Short mmCIF file of C-alpha atoms in Angstrom, two decimals:
data_model
loop_
_atom_site.label_atom_id
_atom_site.label_comp_id
_atom_site.label_asym_id
_atom_site.label_seq_id
_atom_site.Cartn_x
_atom_site.Cartn_y
_atom_site.Cartn_z
CA MET A 12 0.00 0.07 -0.08
CA THR A 13 1.13 3.45 -0.95
CA SER A 14 1.02 6.64 1.91
CA LYS A 15 -1.82 8.98 1.17
CA PRO A 16 -0.75 12.47 0.39
CA SER A 17 -1.10 14.62 3.57
CA SER A 18 -2.61 17.20 1.72
CA SER A 19 -5.00 17.52 -1.37
CA PHE A 20 -1.66 17.88 -3.55
CA ALA A 21 0.17 14.81 -4.16
CA LYS A 22 3.90 14.87 -3.39
CA PRO A 23 6.43 13.73 -5.17
CA ARG A 24 7.16 10.34 -4.36
CA ARG A 25 11.08 8.32 -4.72
CA ARG A 26 11.22 7.19 -8.37
CA ALA A 27 11.06 3.17 -8.15
CA ASN A 28 13.73 1.07 -9.44
CA PRO A 29 12.84 -0.85 -12.15
CA LYS A 30 15.00 -3.68 -11.69
CA THR A 31 13.61 -4.12 -8.33
CA GLU A 32 10.17 -4.35 -9.25
CA LYS A 33 11.19 -7.06 -11.90
CA GLU A 34 12.85 -8.63 -8.99
CA ALA A 35 9.61 -8.54 -6.43
CA GLY A 36 7.71 -10.79 -9.05
CA GLY A 37 6.77 -8.55 -11.60
CA ILE A 38 4.80 -5.43 -9.67
CA LEU A 39 4.60 -2.63 -11.89
CA ARG A 40 3.50 0.79 -10.36
CA VAL A 41 0.58 2.45 -11.93
CA ALA A 42 -1.00 5.86 -11.15
CA ALA A 43 -4.42 7.72 -11.07
CA ILE A 44 -4.90 11.55 -11.57
CA GLN A 45 -7.26 13.60 -10.18
CA MET A 46 -7.98 17.27 -11.62
CA ALA A 47 -10.59 20.03 -11.22
CA SER A 48 -10.77 20.96 -14.80
CA GLY A 49 -11.94 24.08 -16.49
CA PRO A 50 -12.92 25.72 -19.68
CA ASN A 51 -9.43 26.26 -20.70
CA VAL A 52 -8.15 23.46 -22.71
CA SER A 53 -4.37 25.01 -22.41
CA ALA A 54 -4.18 25.81 -18.89
CA ASN A 55 -5.66 22.08 -17.99
CA LEU A 56 -2.98 20.43 -20.11
CA ALA A 57 -0.22 22.49 -18.40
CA GLU A 58 -1.94 21.02 -14.83
CA ALA A 59 -2.00 17.28 -16.43
CA GLU A 60 2.09 17.56 -17.46
CA ARG A 61 2.54 18.58 -13.70
CA LEU A 62 0.68 15.62 -12.72
CA ILE A 63 2.32 13.22 -14.96
CA GLN A 64 5.61 14.27 -14.15
CA LEU A 65 4.69 13.44 -10.40
CA ALA A 66 3.47 10.01 -11.28
CA VAL A 67 6.19 9.39 -13.12
CA ASP A 68 8.82 10.72 -10.19
CA ALA A 69 6.51 7.76 -8.03
CA GLY A 70 7.76 5.31 -10.89
CA ALA A 71 4.43 4.98 -12.68
CA LYS A 72 4.76 2.80 -15.99
CA LEU A 73 1.05 3.16 -16.73
CA VAL A 74 -0.76 6.59 -15.97
CA ALA A 75 -4.59 7.49 -16.26
CA LEU A 76 -6.48 10.56 -16.52
CA PRO A 77 -9.60 11.44 -15.72
CA GLU A 78 -12.92 11.95 -17.91
CA ASN A 79 -12.83 15.29 -19.58
CA PHE A 80 -9.52 15.96 -18.30
CA ALA A 81 -9.23 18.61 -21.18
CA ILE A 82 -11.94 20.93 -20.58
CA MET A 83 -14.82 20.95 -18.05
CA GLY A 84 -16.69 23.70 -19.86
CA ILE A 85 -19.04 26.65 -18.33
CA LYS A 86 -21.88 25.11 -20.85
CA GLU A 87 -22.40 21.39 -22.08
CA THR A 88 -21.60 22.53 -25.56
CA ASP A 89 -17.99 24.00 -24.81
CA LYS A 90 -16.37 20.66 -25.46
CA VAL A 91 -18.03 20.37 -28.90
CA ALA A 92 -16.34 23.70 -30.03
CA VAL A 93 -13.00 22.13 -29.26
CA ARG A 94 -13.68 18.51 -30.13
CA GLU A 95 -10.71 16.90 -32.25
CA HIS A 96 -10.61 15.04 -35.86
CA PRO A 97 -8.73 11.66 -34.86
CA GLY A 98 -5.39 11.74 -34.78
CA LYS A 99 -5.29 15.55 -35.00
CA GLY A 100 -5.74 18.30 -32.61
CA PRO A 101 -3.58 19.62 -29.88
CA ILE A 102 -5.07 17.38 -26.57
CA GLN A 103 -4.26 14.57 -28.89
CA LYS A 104 -0.69 15.60 -29.60
CA PHE A 105 -0.48 16.39 -25.88
CA LEU A 106 -1.28 12.54 -24.89
CA ALA A 107 1.24 11.32 -27.66
CA THR A 108 4.17 13.50 -26.56
CA GLN A 109 3.77 13.07 -22.88
CA ALA A 110 3.62 9.09 -23.32
CA LYS A 111 6.83 9.20 -25.63
CA LYS A 112 8.55 11.68 -23.44
CA HIS A 113 8.11 10.07 -20.60
CA ALA A 114 8.12 6.28 -21.79
CA ILE A 115 4.80 5.80 -20.23
CA TRP A 116 1.46 3.84 -21.01
CA LEU A 117 -0.99 7.01 -20.74
CA VAL A 118 -4.61 6.91 -20.89
CA GLY A 119 -6.11 10.32 -21.80
CA GLY A 120 -9.32 9.92 -19.68
CA SER A 121 -11.90 11.13 -22.30
CA VAL A 122 -10.99 13.51 -25.25
CA PRO A 123 -14.15 15.06 -27.04
CA LEU A 124 -13.57 13.62 -30.73
CA GLU A 125 -15.67 14.83 -34.33
CA CYS A 126 -18.87 12.47 -34.67
CA ASP A 127 -21.20 12.72 -37.60
CA ASP A 128 -23.80 15.35 -35.62
CA PRO A 129 -22.15 18.86 -35.53
CA ASP A 130 -23.48 19.73 -32.61
CA LYS A 131 -22.17 16.20 -30.66
CA VAL A 132 -18.57 14.45 -29.70
CA TYR A 133 -17.82 11.10 -28.94
CA ASN A 134 -16.49 11.10 -25.27
CA SER A 135 -13.30 9.03 -25.94
CA SER A 136 -10.75 7.33 -24.01
CA LEU A 137 -7.48 7.14 -25.52
CA VAL A 138 -4.68 4.98 -24.67
CA TYR A 139 -0.41 5.44 -25.82
CA ASP A 140 2.07 3.44 -25.61
CA ASP A 141 5.28 4.00 -24.27
CA LYS A 142 6.19 5.04 -27.76
CA GLY A 143 3.80 7.60 -28.42
CA LYS A 144 1.35 5.87 -30.15
CA GLN A 145 -2.49 5.29 -30.00
CA VAL A 146 -3.26 1.80 -29.52
CA ALA A 147 -6.72 1.81 -28.19
CA ARG A 148 -10.01 3.91 -28.60
CA TYR A 149 -12.96 3.39 -26.47
CA ASP A 150 -15.89 5.57 -27.02
CA LYS A 151 -18.12 5.97 -23.93
CA ILE A 152 -21.46 3.73 -24.45
CA HIS A 153 -23.52 4.58 -21.21
CA LEU A 154 -24.64 8.29 -21.43
CA PHE A 155 -25.17 9.72 -17.63
CA GLY A 156 -29.10 11.29 -17.04
CA LEU A 157 -29.97 12.60 -13.97
CA ASP A 158 -32.91 14.66 -12.54
CA LEU A 159 -32.59 14.97 -9.00
CA GLY A 160 -33.81 18.11 -7.62
CA ASN A 161 -31.72 21.26 -8.58
CA GLU A 162 -29.30 18.65 -10.35
CA HIS A 163 -30.48 18.28 -14.20
CA TYR A 164 -27.30 16.23 -16.73
CA ARG A 165 -28.65 14.70 -20.39
CA GLU A 166 -25.09 13.78 -21.72
CA GLU A 167 -27.27 12.45 -24.89
CA THR A 168 -27.73 16.25 -25.98
CA THR A 169 -23.92 17.04 -26.70
CA ILE A 170 -22.33 13.25 -26.60
CA LYS A 171 -22.98 10.67 -29.38
CA PRO A 172 -22.64 6.95 -27.49
CA GLY A 173 -20.19 4.46 -28.76
CA ASP A 174 -21.45 0.78 -29.26
CA THR A 175 -18.12 -1.10 -29.00
CA VAL A 176 -16.76 -3.13 -25.94
CA VAL A 177 -12.59 -2.26 -26.10
CA VAL A 178 -9.67 -4.75 -24.42
CA LEU A 179 -6.39 -4.26 -25.25
CA GLY A 180 -3.15 -6.60 -24.48
CA SER A 181 -0.60 -4.48 -22.22
CA PRO A 182 2.71 -5.06 -20.67
CA PHE A 183 0.68 -4.71 -18.08
CA GLY A 184 -2.28 -7.71 -18.81
CA ARG A 185 -5.33 -7.38 -20.49
CA ILE A 186 -6.80 -3.76 -19.94
CA GLY A 187 -10.45 -2.79 -20.46
CA LEU A 188 -11.87 0.46 -21.06
CA SER A 189 -15.04 2.28 -19.79
CA ILE A 190 -15.82 5.64 -18.47
CA CYS A 191 -17.48 6.80 -15.57
CA TYR A 192 -21.80 6.11 -15.95
CA ASP A 193 -20.49 2.99 -17.57
CA LEU A 194 -19.88 1.92 -14.11
CA ARG A 195 -23.10 1.04 -12.97
CA PHE A 196 -23.71 -1.08 -16.08
CA PRO A 197 -22.11 -4.85 -15.02
CA GLU A 198 -22.80 -6.45 -18.28
CA LEU A 199 -20.04 -4.54 -20.06
CA TYR A 200 -17.19 -5.44 -18.06
CA ARG A 201 -18.87 -9.48 -18.33
CA ALA A 202 -18.41 -8.54 -22.06
CA MET A 203 -14.94 -8.00 -21.74
CA GLY A 204 -14.07 -11.57 -20.66
CA ASP A 205 -11.39 -12.00 -18.33
CA VAL A 206 -9.53 -8.68 -18.01
CA ASP A 207 -6.65 -7.56 -15.18
CA ILE A 208 -7.32 -4.22 -15.11
CA ILE A 209 -10.41 -2.26 -15.87
CA LEU A 210 -10.06 1.36 -16.34
CA VAL A 211 -12.41 3.77 -15.17
CA PRO A 212 -11.90 7.57 -15.50
CA ALA A 213 -14.40 9.70 -14.12
CA ALA A 214 -16.52 12.95 -13.26
CA PHE A 215 -19.00 11.78 -10.98
CA THR A 216 -21.37 14.44 -9.60
CA ALA A 217 -21.20 14.98 -5.69
CA THR A 218 -24.43 13.96 -5.15
CA THR A 219 -23.83 10.55 -7.07
CA GLY A 220 -20.59 10.13 -6.19
CA LYS A 221 -21.00 10.62 -2.17
CA ALA A 222 -23.88 7.37 -2.48
CA HIS A 223 -22.32 5.09 -5.05
CA PHE A 224 -19.00 5.63 -6.31
CA GLU A 225 -16.51 3.51 -4.17
CA THR A 226 -19.27 1.00 -3.61
CA LEU A 227 -19.54 0.77 -7.44
CA ILE A 228 -15.30 0.51 -7.91
CA ARG A 229 -15.18 -2.20 -5.38
CA ALA A 230 -17.75 -4.62 -6.88
CA ARG A 231 -16.42 -4.14 -10.32
CA ALA A 232 -12.64 -5.19 -8.84
CA ILE A 233 -14.40 -8.05 -6.73
CA GLU A 234 -16.54 -9.44 -9.21
CA ASN A 235 -14.01 -9.14 -11.87
CA LEU A 236 -10.99 -10.16 -9.79
CA ALA A 237 -9.42 -7.57 -11.65
CA TYR A 238 -7.31 -4.55 -10.45
CA VAL A 239 -9.65 -0.81 -10.71
CA ILE A 240 -7.87 2.44 -11.52
CA ALA A 241 -10.60 5.45 -11.19
CA PRO A 242 -9.05 8.66 -11.96
CA ALA A 243 -11.59 11.46 -11.42
CA GLN A 244 -12.68 14.81 -11.78
CA GLY A 245 -12.43 16.07 -7.97
CA GLY A 246 -13.58 19.56 -6.57
CA TYR A 247 -15.47 22.57 -7.87
CA HIS A 248 -15.62 23.87 -11.47
CA VAL A 249 -16.05 27.46 -12.98
CA SER A 250 -19.45 25.95 -14.24
CA GLY A 251 -20.64 25.68 -10.64
CA ARG A 252 -20.66 21.92 -10.82
CA GLU A 253 -18.93 20.08 -7.97
CA THR A 254 -17.34 17.00 -8.51
CA HIS A 255 -17.13 13.92 -6.48
CA GLY A 256 -12.80 13.19 -7.11
CA ASP A 257 -12.17 10.58 -4.35
CA THR A 258 -9.73 8.85 -7.10
CA MET A 259 -8.62 5.37 -6.37
CA ILE A 260 -6.81 2.28 -7.41
CA VAL A 261 -8.44 -0.75 -5.78
CA ASP A 262 -7.19 -4.49 -5.73
CA PRO A 263 -8.66 -7.94 -7.06
CA TRP A 264 -9.80 -8.36 -3.41
CA GLY A 265 -11.65 -5.05 -3.41
CA ASN A 266 -8.89 -3.71 -1.15
CA VAL A 267 -8.40 0.09 -1.83
CA LEU A 268 -4.75 0.40 -2.28
CA ASP A 269 -4.62 4.12 -2.27
CA ARG A 270 -7.16 7.23 -2.89
CA LEU A 271 -7.51 10.97 -3.12
CA PRO A 272 -10.63 12.56 -1.66
CA ARG A 273 -10.24 15.97 -3.12
CA GLY A 274 -8.22 18.30 -5.26
CA SER A 275 -5.52 17.79 -7.78
CA GLY A 276 -3.06 15.34 -7.16
CA VAL A 277 -1.99 11.59 -7.79
CA VAL A 278 -2.48 7.97 -6.18
CA VAL A 279 0.14 5.25 -7.18
CA ALA A 280 0.13 1.69 -6.76
CA GLY A 281 1.70 -1.59 -7.41
CA VAL A 282 0.10 -4.12 -9.78
CA ASN A 283 0.91 -7.68 -8.48
CA ARG A 284 -0.32 -10.42 -11.44
CA ALA A 285 1.28 -13.15 -8.97
CA TYR A 286 -0.97 -12.05 -6.26
CA GLN A 287 -4.17 -11.95 -8.87
CA ALA A 288 -3.12 -15.49 -10.18
CA SER A 289 -3.24 -16.56 -6.77
CA LEU A 290 -6.20 -14.97 -6.03
CA ARG A 291 -7.94 -16.17 -9.08
CA LYS A 292 -6.36 -19.59 -8.49
CA SER A 293 -7.90 -19.94 -4.68
CA LEU A 294 -11.83 -18.37 -5.56
CA PRO A 295 -11.94 -19.38 -9.43
CA ALA A 296 -15.59 -17.74 -9.89
CA LEU A 297 -14.68 -16.33 -13.34
CA LYS A 298 -14.78 -20.16 -14.08
CA HIS A 299 -17.86 -20.45 -12.27
CA ARG A 300 -19.92 -18.41 -14.67
CA SER A 301 -22.62 -20.37 -15.93
CA LEU A 302 -25.18 -17.79 -17.34
CA ASP A 303 -24.59 -15.96 -20.75
CA CYS A 304 -26.18 -12.63 -20.79
CA ALA A 305 -26.84 -12.61 -24.61
CA LYS A 306 -28.65 -15.94 -24.00
CA CYS A 307 -30.59 -14.90 -20.70
CA MET A 308 -31.99 -11.99 -22.66
CA ARG A 309 -33.09 -14.06 -25.42
CA LEU A 310 -34.82 -16.37 -23.00
CA GLN A 311 -36.51 -13.46 -21.22
CA LEU A 312 -37.59 -12.33 -24.95
CA THR A 313 -39.33 -15.43 -25.75
CA LYS A 314 -41.39 -15.46 -22.56
CA SER A 315 -42.28 -12.19 -22.52
#
């Protein structure tokens, strides 16, 4: 377990020795970044760069940014105004440059990318390898909607949903990609098959986050016997919105290895593949699955 920062701002940690990590049974350090992004893309990228450096200084080889790390606009339509063509634009260039510069795998929590509707974007999680090459893209499938008192959100007004489950191979194992509201739909993670790491960059509201964020993160880790890395937006934004934060890394047994409740900062933990394998051997729940979700759905339709 890594020590928690003594304030809401992460402090530089000693860079881990890669040789020592290899000798310690293949433990690799991963990091999740927490931000409170605003409407200025350049300012957000500068803050992301600072935090990525902190993660690298702590020895992280896989670094994940939160949802909407590059822009949390005053209006929901602000992200449409800065959307980028796939493979082009300052946000994507920043991610590729940072990954190559630090020789890390970098997850751009979500980036607004063009779609066929001029008034909407894909909310896309982009993964870059340690050479700065984009190796995966996941478009958020489940779009958040909330009508609760004074809080109203309808992501469908500015976001086009994706339709493809994305899993990629990496030096850290098989990684499943998801974004924020996806967390409430366990069938998405079942569709991924056996994954070693689940990524959940998020911007949970303060209301729903306080009630459900930790419970859902730990549930996804436990039921999939997977590490869950959940970088989040955490704080007050220029728009007046408050996000929950509580960025965390959870192990396959549901233990929270490191977390940051509020403010900008970094959490770091070790991914221990041998430990994960031993858990899956001792509790082979993934092999005990006997229901096929697609078959269950067909059965339900037949009965109705």
